[in-house]
Short mmCIF file of C-alpha atoms in Angstrom, two decimals:
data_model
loop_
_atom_site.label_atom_id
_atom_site.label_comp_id
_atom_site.label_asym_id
_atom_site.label_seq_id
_atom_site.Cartn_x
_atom_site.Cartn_y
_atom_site.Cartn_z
CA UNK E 1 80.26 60.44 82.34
CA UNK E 2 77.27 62.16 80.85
CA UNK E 3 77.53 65.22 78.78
CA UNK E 4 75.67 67.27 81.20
CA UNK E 5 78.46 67.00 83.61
CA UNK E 6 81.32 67.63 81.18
CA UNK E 7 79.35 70.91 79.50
CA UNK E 8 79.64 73.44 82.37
CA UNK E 9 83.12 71.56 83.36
CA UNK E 10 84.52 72.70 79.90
CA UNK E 11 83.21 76.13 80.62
CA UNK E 12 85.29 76.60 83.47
CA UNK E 13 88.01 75.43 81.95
CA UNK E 14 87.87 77.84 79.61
CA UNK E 15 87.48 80.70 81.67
CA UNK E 16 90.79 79.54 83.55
CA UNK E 17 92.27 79.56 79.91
CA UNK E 18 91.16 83.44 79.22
CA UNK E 19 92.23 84.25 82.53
CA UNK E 20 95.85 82.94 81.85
CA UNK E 21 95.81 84.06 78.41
CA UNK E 22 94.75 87.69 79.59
CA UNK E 23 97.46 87.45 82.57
CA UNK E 24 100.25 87.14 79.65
CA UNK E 25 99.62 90.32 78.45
CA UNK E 26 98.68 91.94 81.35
CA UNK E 27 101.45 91.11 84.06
CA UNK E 28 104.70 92.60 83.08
CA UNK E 29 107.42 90.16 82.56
CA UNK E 30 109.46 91.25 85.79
CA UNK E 31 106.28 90.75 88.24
CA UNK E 32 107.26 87.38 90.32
CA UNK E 33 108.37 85.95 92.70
CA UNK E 34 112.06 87.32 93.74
CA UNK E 35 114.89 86.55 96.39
CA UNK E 36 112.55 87.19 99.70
CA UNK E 37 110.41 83.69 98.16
CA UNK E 38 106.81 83.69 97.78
CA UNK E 39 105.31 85.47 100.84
CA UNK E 40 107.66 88.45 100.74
CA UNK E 41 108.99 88.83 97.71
CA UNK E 42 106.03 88.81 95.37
CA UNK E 43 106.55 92.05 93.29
CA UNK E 44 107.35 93.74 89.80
CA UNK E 45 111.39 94.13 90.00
CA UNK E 46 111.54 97.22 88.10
CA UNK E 47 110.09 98.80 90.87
CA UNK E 48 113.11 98.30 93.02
CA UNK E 49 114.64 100.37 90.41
CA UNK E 50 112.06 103.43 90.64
CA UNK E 51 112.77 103.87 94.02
CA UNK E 52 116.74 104.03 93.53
CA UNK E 53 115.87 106.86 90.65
CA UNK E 54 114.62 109.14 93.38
CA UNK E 55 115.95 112.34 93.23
CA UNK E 56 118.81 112.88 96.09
CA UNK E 57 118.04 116.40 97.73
CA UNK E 58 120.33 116.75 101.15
CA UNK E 59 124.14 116.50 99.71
CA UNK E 60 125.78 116.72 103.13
CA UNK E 61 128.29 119.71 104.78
CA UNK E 62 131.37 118.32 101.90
CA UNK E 63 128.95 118.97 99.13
CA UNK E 64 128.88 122.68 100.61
CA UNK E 65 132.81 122.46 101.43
CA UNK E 66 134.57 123.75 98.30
CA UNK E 67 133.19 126.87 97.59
CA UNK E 68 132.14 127.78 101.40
CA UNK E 69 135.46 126.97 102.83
CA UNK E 70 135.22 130.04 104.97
CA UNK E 71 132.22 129.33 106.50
CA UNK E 72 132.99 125.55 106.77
CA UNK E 73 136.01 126.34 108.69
CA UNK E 74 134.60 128.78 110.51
CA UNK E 75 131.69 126.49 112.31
CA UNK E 76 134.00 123.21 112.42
CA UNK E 77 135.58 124.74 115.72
CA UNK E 78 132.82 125.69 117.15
CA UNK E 79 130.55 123.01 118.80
CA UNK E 80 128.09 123.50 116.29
CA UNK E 81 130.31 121.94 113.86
CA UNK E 82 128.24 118.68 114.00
CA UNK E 83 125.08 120.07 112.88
CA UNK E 84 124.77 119.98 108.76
CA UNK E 85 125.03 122.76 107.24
CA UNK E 86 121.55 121.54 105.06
CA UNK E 87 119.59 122.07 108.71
CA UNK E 88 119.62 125.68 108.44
CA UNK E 89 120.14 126.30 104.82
CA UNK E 90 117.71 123.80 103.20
CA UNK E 91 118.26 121.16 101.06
CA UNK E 92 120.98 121.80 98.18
CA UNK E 93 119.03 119.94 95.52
CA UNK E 94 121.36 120.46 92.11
CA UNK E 95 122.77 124.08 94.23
CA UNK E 96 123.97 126.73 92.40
CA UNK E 97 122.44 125.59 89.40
CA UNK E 98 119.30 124.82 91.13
CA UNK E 99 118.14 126.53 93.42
CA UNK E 100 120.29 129.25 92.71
CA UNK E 101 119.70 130.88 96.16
CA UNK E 102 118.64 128.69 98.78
CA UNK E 103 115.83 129.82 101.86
CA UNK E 104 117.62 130.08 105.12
CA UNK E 105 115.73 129.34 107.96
CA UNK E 106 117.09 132.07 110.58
CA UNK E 107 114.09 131.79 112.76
CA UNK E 108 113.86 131.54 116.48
CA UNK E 109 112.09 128.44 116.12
CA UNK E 110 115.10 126.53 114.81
CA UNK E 111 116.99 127.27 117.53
CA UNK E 112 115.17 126.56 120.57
CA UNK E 113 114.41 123.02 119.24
CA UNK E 114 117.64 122.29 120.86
CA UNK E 115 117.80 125.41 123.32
CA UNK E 116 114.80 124.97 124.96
CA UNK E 117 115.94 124.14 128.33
CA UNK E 118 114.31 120.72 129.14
CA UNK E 119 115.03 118.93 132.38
CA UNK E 120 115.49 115.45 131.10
CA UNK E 121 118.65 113.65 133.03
CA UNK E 122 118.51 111.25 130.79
CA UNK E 123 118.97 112.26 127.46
CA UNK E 124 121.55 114.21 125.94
CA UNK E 125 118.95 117.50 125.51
CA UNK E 126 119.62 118.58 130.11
CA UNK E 127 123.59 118.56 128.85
CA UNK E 128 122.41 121.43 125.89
CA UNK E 129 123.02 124.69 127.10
CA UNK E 130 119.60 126.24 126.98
CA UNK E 131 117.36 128.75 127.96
CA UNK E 132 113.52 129.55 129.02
CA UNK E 133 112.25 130.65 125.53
CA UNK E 134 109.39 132.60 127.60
CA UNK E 135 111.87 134.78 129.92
CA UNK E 136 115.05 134.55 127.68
CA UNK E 137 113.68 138.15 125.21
CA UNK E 138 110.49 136.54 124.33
CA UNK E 139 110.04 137.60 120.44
CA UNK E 140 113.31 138.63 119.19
CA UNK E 141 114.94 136.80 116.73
CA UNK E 142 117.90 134.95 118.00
CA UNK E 143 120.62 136.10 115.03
CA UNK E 144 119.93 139.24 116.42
CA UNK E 145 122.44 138.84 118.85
CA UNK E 146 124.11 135.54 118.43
CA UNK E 147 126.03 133.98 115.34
CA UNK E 148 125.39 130.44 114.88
CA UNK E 149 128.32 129.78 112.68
CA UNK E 150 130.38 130.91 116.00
CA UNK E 151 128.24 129.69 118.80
CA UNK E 152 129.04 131.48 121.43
CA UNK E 153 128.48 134.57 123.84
CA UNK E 154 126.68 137.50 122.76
CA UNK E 155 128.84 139.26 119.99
CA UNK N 1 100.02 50.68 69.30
CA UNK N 2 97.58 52.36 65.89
CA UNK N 3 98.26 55.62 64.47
CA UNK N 4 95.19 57.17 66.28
CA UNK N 5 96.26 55.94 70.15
CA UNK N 6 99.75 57.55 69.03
CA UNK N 7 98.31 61.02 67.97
CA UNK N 8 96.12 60.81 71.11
CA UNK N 9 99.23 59.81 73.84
CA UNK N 10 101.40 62.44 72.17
CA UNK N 11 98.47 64.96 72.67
CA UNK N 12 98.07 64.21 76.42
CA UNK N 13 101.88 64.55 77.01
CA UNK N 14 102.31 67.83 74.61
CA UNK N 15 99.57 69.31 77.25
CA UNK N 16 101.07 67.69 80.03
CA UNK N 17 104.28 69.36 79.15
CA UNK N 18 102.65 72.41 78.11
CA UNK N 19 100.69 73.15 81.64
CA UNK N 20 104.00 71.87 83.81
CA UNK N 21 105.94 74.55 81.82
CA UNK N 22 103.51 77.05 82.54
CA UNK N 23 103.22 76.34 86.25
CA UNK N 24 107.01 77.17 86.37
CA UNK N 25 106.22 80.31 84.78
CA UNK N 26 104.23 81.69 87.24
CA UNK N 27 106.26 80.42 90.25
CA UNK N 28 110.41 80.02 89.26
CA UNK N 29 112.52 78.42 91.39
CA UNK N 30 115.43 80.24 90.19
CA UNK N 31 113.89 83.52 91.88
CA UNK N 32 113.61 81.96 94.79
CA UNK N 33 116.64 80.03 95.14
CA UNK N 34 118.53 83.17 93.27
CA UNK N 35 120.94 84.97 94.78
CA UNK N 36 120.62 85.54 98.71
CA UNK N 37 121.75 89.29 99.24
CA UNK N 38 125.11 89.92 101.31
CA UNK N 39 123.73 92.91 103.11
CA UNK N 40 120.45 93.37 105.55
CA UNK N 41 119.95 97.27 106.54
CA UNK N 42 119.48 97.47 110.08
CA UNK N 43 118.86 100.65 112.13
CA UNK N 44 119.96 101.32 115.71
CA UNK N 45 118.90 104.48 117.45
CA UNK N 46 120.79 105.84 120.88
CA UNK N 47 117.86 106.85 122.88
CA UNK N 48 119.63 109.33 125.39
CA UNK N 49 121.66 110.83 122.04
CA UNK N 50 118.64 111.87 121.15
CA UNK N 51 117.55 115.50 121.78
CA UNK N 52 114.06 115.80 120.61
CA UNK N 53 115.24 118.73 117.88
CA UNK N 54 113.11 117.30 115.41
CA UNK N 55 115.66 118.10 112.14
CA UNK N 56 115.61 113.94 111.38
CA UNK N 57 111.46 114.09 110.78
CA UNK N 58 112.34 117.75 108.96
CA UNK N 59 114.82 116.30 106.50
CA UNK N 60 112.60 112.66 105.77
CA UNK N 61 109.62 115.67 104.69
CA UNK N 62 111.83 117.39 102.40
CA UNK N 63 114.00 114.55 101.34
CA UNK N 64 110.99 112.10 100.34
CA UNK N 65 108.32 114.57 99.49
CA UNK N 66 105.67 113.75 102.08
CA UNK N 67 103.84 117.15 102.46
CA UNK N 68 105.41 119.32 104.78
CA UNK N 69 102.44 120.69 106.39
CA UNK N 70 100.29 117.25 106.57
CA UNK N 71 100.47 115.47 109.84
CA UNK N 72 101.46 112.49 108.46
CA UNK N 73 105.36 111.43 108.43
CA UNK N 74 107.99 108.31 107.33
CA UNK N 75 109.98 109.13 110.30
CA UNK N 76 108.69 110.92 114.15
CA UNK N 77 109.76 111.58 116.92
CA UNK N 78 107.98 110.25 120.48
CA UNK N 79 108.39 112.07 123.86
CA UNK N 80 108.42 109.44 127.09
CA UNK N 81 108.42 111.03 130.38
CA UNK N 82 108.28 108.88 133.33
CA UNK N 83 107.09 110.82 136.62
CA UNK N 84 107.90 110.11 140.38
CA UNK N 85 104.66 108.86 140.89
CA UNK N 86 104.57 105.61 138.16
CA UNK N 87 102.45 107.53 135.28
CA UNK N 88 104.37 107.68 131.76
CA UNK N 89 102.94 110.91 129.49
CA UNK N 90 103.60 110.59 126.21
CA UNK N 91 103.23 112.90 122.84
CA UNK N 92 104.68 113.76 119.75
CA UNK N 93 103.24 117.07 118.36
CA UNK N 94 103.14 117.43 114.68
CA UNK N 95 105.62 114.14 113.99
CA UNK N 96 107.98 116.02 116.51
CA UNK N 97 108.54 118.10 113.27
CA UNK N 98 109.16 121.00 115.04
CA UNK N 99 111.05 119.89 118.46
CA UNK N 100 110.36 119.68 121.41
CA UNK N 101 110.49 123.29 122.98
CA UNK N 102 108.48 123.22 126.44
CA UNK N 103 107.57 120.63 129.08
CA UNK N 104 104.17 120.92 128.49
CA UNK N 105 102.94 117.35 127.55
CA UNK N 106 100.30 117.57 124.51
CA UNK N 107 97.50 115.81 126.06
CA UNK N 108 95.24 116.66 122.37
CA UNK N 109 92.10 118.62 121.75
CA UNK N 110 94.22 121.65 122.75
CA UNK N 111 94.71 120.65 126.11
CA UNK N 112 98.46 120.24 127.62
CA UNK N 113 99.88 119.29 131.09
CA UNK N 114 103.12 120.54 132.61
CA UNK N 115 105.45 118.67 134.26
CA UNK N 116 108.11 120.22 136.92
CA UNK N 117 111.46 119.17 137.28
CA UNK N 118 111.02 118.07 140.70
CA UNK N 119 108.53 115.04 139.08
CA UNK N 120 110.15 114.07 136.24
CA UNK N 121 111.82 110.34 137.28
CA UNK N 122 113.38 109.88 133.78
CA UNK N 123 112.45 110.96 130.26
CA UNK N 124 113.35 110.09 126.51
CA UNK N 125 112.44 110.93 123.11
CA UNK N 126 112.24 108.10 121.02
CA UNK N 127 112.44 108.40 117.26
CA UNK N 128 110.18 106.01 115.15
CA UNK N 129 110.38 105.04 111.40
CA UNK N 130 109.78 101.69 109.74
CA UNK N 131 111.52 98.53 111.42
CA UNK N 132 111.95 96.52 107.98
CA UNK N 133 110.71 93.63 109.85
CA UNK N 134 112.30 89.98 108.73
CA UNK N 135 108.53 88.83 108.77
CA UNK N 136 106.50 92.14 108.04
CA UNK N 137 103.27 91.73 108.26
CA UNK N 138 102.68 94.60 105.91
CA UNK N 139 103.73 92.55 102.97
CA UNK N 140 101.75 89.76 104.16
CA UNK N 141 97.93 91.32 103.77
CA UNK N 142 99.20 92.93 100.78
CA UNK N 143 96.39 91.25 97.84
CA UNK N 144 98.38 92.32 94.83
CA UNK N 145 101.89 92.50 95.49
CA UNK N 146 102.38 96.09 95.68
CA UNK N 147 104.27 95.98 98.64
CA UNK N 148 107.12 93.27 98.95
CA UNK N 149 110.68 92.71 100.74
CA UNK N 150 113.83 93.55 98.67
CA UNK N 151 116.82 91.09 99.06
CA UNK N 152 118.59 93.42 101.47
CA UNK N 153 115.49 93.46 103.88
CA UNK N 154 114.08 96.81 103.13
CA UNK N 155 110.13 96.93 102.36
CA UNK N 156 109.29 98.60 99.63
CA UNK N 157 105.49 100.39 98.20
CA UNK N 158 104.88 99.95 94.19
CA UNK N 159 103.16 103.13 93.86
CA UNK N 160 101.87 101.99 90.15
CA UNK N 161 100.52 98.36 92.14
CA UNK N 162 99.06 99.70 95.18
CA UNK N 163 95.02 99.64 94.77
CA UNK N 164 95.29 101.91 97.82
CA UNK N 165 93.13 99.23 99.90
CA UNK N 166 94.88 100.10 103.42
CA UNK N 167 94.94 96.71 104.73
CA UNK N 168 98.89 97.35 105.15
CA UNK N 169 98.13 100.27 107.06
CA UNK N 170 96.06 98.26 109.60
CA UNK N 171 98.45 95.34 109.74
CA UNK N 172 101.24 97.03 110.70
CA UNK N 173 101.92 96.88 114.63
CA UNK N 174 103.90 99.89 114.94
CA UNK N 175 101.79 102.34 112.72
CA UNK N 176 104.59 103.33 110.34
CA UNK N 177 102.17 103.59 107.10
CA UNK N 178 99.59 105.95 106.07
CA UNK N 179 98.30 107.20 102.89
CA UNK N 180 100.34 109.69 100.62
CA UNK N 181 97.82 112.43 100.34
CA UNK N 182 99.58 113.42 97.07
CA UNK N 183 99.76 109.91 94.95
CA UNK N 184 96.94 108.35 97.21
CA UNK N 185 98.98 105.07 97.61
CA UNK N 186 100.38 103.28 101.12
CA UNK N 187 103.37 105.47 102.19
CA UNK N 188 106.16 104.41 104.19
CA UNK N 189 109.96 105.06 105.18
CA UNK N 190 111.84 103.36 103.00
CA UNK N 191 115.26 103.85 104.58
CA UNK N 192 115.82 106.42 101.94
CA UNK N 193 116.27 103.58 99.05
CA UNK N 194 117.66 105.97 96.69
CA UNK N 195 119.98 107.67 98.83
CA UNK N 196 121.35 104.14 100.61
CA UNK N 197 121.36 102.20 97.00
CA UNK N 198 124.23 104.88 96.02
CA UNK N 199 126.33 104.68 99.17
CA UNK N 200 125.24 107.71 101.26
CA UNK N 201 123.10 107.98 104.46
CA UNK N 202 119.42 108.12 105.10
CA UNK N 203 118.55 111.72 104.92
CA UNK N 204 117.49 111.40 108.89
CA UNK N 205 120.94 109.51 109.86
CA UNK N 206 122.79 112.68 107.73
CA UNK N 207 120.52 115.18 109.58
CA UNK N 208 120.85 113.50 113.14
CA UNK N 209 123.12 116.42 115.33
CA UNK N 210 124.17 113.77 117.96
CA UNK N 211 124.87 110.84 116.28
CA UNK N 212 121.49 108.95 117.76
CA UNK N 213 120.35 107.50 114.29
CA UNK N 214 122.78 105.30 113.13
CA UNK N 215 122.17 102.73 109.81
CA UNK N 216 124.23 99.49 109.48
CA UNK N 217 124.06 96.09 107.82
CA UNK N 218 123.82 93.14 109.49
CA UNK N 219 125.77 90.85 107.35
CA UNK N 220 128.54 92.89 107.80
CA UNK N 221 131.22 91.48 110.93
CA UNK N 222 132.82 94.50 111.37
CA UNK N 223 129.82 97.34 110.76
CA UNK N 224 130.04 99.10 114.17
CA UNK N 225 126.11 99.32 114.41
CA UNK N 226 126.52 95.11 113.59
CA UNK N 227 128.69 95.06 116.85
CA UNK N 228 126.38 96.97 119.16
CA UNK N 229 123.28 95.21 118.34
CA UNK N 230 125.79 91.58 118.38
CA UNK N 231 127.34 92.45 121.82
CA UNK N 232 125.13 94.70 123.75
CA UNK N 233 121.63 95.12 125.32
CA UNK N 234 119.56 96.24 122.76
CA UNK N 235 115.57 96.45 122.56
CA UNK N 236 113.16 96.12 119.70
CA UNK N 237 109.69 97.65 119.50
CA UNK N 238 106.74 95.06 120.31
CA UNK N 239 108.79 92.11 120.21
CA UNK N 240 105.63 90.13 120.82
CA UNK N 241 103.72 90.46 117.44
CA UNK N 242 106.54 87.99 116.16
CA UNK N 243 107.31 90.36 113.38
CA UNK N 244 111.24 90.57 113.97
CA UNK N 245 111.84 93.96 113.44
CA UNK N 246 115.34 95.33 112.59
CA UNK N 247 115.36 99.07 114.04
CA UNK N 248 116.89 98.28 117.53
CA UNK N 249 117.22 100.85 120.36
CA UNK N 250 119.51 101.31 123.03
CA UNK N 251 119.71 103.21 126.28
CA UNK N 252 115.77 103.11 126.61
CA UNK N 253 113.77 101.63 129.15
CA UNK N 254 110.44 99.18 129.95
CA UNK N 255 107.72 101.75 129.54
CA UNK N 256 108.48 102.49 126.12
CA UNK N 257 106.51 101.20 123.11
#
């Protein structure tokens, strides 16, 4: 073959050299292909490992259980034992050491977004006991006269 | 043979053996025959458990950081109501963030319609996060593999990968990613990866009041959710795009999508 031909052939090899060379340094060593083969599993590993290291903010009603006990007895015979204590409260995070205080949500709001009457036979929400949040004392603040940690009539 | 064909053959097999080696470097076998994972997170939701409250999209915000104010969620809720007369109306205000606290169907652009009692032929709320599809598309469009499959079947974002291109966002059939507007990379539920990796629940399976959110693994015989999906009438989301996904639902009917 003439040299013509073999010239700009030599050039492209070479670029396909750099380009490997540069990929050495530049890929980390964990980027491949891993256990879901080539189409879905072509990733850097470490990654997987990020996403574990995310911080863990809702700790669940036993988190809450040792030095609440009063309270967590309290609402376990009452049907609102089955709600988490975190849905009202907020997130614990690293509680008492931080947040030292958490923001509890005591609004209206929170409670009608299960008693809200809604006429729907089938789901659970028709079997909630609910009211008309426009005729049931439109504006006051539910706590005023109900305890959710007792759930029931008017104290 | 001379001394100068012998310098020349071992040259040809040194880069032979050379480029062969490096071949394997940038596909291994042993990855891909490595290891096949003994667990596959699946998700099965109890449609008529669920009571439209909202506290499951409220915990994935706070849990996983995705602005609480920004319209964008991992996890929402959908509200299906089926009148007498064949329509469906759907909506899901804010994510369902907040619950769902009148009748009044959002219709958008501040406009809403009521529906009476009297109409209403059946009704559900439907919550929505990421079906970790066996085939995900998502992964497929991805051009630098930012986004990939773990071994237990839960797709994951490389926030330090992702160019931020959005072709994920548009593959996906069931519109489960957006962008982050904080780290400006593709954003999606994850099934809580840090909270399931040590053992607990998803932070909208912990917040669920009723028990409608439920998160199993498939591998597993005798995982209750494993049962359900093995032994009754379950129903996936768009079974059509081929995609396989793994959040099934039960008690829900046709109309739903």
């Amino acid at each position: 073959m003439k040299n013509h031909v073999f010239r700009p052939l030599l050039v492209v090899i070479g670029l396909v050299a750099i380009v490997l060379i540069a990929r050495l340094f530049i890929v980390p060593k964990d980027f491949g292909v891993w256990e879901r083969g080539y189409m879905y599993g072509w990733h850097r590993k470490s990654n997987e490992e990020d996403w574990k290291a995310v911080k863990v903010k809702f700790q669940g009603r036993e988190y809450c259980k040792d030095c609440h006990s009063e309270q967590y007895s309290q609402i376990s015979t009452t049907p609102h034992a089955i709600i988490q204590c975190e849905n009202c409260h907020g997130p614990a995070i690293d509680h008492p050491a931080d947040p030292p205080k958490l923001t509890i949500d005591r609004s209206r709001n929170l409670c009608i977004r299960c008693h809200s009457y809604l006429p729907y036979p089938t789901t659970i929400r028709s079997k909630i006991k609910g009211i008309n949040p426009d005729e049931h004392n439109p504006g006051i603040e539910c706590v005023m006269c109900h305890n959710p940690h007792k759930a029931s009539k008017p104290k | 043979m001379t001394r100068r064909d012998f310098f020349k053959l071992s040259l040809k097999g040194v880069i032979t053996a050379g480029l062969a080696k490096g071949l394997f470097e940038l596909v291994k076998p042993e990855h891909i025959l490595a290891s096949t994972s003994n667990i596959r997170r699946v998700f099965l939701i109890d449609a008529h458990e669920c009571c439209g409250c909202g506290l499951c999209v409220k915990a994935c915000k706070l849990e996983n950081e995705v602005p609480y104010e920004s319209s964008v969620s991992r996890t929402w809720i959908e509200r299906y109501v089926m009148t007498k007369d064949g329509k469906v109306h759907a909506d899901a205000t804010n994510a369902g963030r907040d619950g769902f606290t009148s009748t009044k169907i959002d219709l958008g652009m501040g406009k809403y319609k009521d529906i009476k009692k009297e109409d209403i032929d059946k009704a559900f709320f439907v919550p929505k996060l990421c079906n970790q599809c066996e085939n995900p598309s998502c992964v497929q469009v991805c051009p630098v593999g930012a986004t990939y499959q773990a071994a237990d079947g839960v797709v994951l974002v490389d926030r330090k990968w992702c160019i931020g291109c959005g072709y994920c966002i548009m593959a996906c059939p069931y519109g489960v990613r957006f962008f982050h507007p904080k780290y400006r990379t593709a954003e999606k539920c994850n099934f809580c990866y840090h909270r399931i990796s040590k053992g607990l629940k998803t932070a909208c399976v912990q917040a669920c009041v009723f028990g409608s959110r439920k998160l199993g693994n498939l591998k597993d015989p005798n995982d209750p959710v494993t049962k359900t999906i093995m032994t009754e009438r379950v129903w996936v989301l768009k079974e059509e795009y081929g995609t396989k996904p793994q959040v099934y639902y039960t008690n829900l009917s046709m109309e739903v999508r």
